[in-house]
PDB file of C-alpha atoms in Angstrom:
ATOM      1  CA  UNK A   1     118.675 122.829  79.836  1.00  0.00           C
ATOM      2  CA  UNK A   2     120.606 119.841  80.483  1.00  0.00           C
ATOM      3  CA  UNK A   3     120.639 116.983  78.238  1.00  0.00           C
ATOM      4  CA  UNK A   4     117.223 114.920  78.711  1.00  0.00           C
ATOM      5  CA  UNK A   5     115.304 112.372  77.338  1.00  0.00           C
ATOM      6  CA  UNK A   6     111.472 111.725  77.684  1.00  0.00           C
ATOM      7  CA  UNK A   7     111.802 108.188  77.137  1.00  0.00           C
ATOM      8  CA  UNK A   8     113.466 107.749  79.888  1.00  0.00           C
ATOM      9  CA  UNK A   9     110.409 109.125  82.271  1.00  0.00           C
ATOM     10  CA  UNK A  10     107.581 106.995  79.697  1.00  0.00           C
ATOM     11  CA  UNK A  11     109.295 103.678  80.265  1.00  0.00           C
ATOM     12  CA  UNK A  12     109.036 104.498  84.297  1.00  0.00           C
ATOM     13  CA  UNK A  13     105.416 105.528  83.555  1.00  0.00           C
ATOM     14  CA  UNK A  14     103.711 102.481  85.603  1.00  0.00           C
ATOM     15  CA  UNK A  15     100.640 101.717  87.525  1.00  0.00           C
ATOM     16  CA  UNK A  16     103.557 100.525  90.472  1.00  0.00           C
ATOM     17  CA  UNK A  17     105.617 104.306  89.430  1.00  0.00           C
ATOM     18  CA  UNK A  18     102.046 106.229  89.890  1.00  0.00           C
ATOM     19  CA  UNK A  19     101.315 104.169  92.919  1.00  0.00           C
ATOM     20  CA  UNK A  20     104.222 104.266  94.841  1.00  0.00           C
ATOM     21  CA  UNK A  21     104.765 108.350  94.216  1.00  0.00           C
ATOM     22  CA  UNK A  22     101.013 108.237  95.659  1.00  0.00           C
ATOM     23  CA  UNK A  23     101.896 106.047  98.375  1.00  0.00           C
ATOM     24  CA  UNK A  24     104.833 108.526  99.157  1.00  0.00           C
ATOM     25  CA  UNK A  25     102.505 111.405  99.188  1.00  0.00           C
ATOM     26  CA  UNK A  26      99.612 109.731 101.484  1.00  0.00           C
ATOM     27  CA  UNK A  27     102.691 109.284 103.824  1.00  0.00           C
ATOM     28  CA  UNK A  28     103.599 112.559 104.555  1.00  0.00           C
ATOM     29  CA  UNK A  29     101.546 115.572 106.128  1.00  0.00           C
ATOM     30  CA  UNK A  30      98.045 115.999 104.742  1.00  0.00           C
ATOM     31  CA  UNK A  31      99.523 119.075 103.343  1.00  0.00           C
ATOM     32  CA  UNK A  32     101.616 117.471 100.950  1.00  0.00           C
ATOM     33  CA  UNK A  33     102.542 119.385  97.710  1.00  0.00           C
ATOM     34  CA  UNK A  34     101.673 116.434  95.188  1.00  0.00           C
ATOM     35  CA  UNK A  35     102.948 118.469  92.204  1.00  0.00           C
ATOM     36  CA  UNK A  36     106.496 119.075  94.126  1.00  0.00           C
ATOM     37  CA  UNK A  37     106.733 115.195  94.806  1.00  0.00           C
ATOM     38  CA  UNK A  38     106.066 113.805  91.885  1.00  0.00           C
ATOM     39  CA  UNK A  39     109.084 116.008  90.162  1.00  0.00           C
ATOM     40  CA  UNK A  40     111.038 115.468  93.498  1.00  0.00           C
ATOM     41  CA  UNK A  41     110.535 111.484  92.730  1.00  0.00           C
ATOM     42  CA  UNK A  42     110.697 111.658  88.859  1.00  0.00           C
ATOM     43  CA  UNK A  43     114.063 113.649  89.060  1.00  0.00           C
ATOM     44  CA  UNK A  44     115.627 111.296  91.182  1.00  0.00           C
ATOM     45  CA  UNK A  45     114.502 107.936  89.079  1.00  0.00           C
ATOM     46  CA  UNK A  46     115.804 109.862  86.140  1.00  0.00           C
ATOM     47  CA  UNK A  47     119.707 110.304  84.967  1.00  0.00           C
ATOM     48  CA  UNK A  48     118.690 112.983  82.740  1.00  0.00           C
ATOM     49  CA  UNK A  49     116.664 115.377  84.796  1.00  0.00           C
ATOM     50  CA  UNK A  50     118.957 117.573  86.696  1.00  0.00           C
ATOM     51  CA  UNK A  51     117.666 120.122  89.394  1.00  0.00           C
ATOM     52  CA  UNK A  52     117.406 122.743  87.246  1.00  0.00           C
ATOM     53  CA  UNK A  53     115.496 120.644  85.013  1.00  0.00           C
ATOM     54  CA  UNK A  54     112.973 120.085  88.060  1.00  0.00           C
ATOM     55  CA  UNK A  55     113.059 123.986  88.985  1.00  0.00           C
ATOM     56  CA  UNK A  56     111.929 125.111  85.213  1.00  0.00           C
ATOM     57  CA  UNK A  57     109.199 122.286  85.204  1.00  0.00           C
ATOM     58  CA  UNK A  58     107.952 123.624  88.182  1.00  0.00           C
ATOM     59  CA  UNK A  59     107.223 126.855  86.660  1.00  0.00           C
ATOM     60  CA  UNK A  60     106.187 125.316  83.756  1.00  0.00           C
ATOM     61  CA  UNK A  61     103.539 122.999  85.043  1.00  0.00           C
ATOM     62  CA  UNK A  62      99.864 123.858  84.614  1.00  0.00           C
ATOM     63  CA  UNK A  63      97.931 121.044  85.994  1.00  0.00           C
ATOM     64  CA  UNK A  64      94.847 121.071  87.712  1.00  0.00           C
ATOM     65  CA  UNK A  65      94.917 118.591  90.575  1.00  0.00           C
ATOM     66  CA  UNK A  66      91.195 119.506  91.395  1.00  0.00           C
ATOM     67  CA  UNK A  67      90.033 117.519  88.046  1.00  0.00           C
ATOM     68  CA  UNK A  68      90.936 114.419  89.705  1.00  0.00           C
ATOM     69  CA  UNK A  69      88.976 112.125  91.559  1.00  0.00           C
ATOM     70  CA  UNK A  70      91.619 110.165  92.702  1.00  0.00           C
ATOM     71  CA  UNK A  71      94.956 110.773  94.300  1.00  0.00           C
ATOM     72  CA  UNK A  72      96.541 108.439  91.945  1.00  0.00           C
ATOM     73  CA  UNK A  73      94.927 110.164  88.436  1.00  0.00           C
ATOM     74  CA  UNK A  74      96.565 113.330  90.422  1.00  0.00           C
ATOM     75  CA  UNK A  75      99.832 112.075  89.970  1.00  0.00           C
ATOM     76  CA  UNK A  76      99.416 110.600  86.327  1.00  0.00           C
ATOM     77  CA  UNK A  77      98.537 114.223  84.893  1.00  0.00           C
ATOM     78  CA  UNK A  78     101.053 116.063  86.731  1.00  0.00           C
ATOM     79  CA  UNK A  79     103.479 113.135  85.084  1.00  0.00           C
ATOM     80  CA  UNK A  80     101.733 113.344  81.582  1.00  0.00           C
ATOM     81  CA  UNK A  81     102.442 116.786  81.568  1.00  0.00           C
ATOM     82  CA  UNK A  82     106.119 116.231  82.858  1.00  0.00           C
ATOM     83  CA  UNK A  83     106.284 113.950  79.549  1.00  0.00           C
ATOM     84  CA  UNK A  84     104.702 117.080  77.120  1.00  0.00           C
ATOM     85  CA  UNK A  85     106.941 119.295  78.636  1.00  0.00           C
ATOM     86  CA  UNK A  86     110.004 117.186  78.303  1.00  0.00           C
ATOM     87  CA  UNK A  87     109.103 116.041  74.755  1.00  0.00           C
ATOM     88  CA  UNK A  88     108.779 119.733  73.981  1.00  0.00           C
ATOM     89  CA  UNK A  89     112.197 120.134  75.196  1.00  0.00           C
ATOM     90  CA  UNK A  90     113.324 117.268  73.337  1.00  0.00           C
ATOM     91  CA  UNK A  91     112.034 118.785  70.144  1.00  0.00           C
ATOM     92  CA  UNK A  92     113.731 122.186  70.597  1.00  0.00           C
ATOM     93  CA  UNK A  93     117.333 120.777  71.491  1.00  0.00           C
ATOM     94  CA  UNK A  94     116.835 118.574  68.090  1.00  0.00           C
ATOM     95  CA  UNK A  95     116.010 121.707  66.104  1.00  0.00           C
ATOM     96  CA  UNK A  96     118.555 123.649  67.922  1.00  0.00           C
TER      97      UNK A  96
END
């Protein structure tokens, strides 16, 4: 794991941040992988997330996208969870 922090990804955590990642999704293919944007879009606002970073949370992620009414409470759990899961990470390096 690289060196991350989740504050970084919290202070980015904005009604504009959730809307323009769901504004991204609405404009591609109505197959869009929501989950695979959002880390696309949070890796690339992010100096601290590198691409291997984005390939663990992807395996890591266990959000249920069906739970949402909305596209844009969608992309706030799949970025809450980012946050847990980099906070977790955060923890271990410290105790490391």
């Amino acid at each position: 794991m690289s060196c991350r922090r989740s504050e970084d990804l919290s202070q980015r955590t904005t009604s504009q941040f959730v809307e323009s990642i769901a504004t991204t999704v609405r404009g591609q293919s109505g197959s869009a992988d929501v989950e695979a944007v959002v880390l696309r879009t949070v890796a690339r606002q992010s100096d601290s997330i590198d691409l291997t970073d984005v390939l663990e949370l992807r395996s890591l992620l266990d959000v249920d996208g069906e739970q949402a009414d909305t596209l844009e409470e969608q992309v706030t759990s799949i970025i809450s969870a980012i946050e847990a899961e980099l906070a977790g990470w955060d923890r271990r390096e410290v105790a490391a």
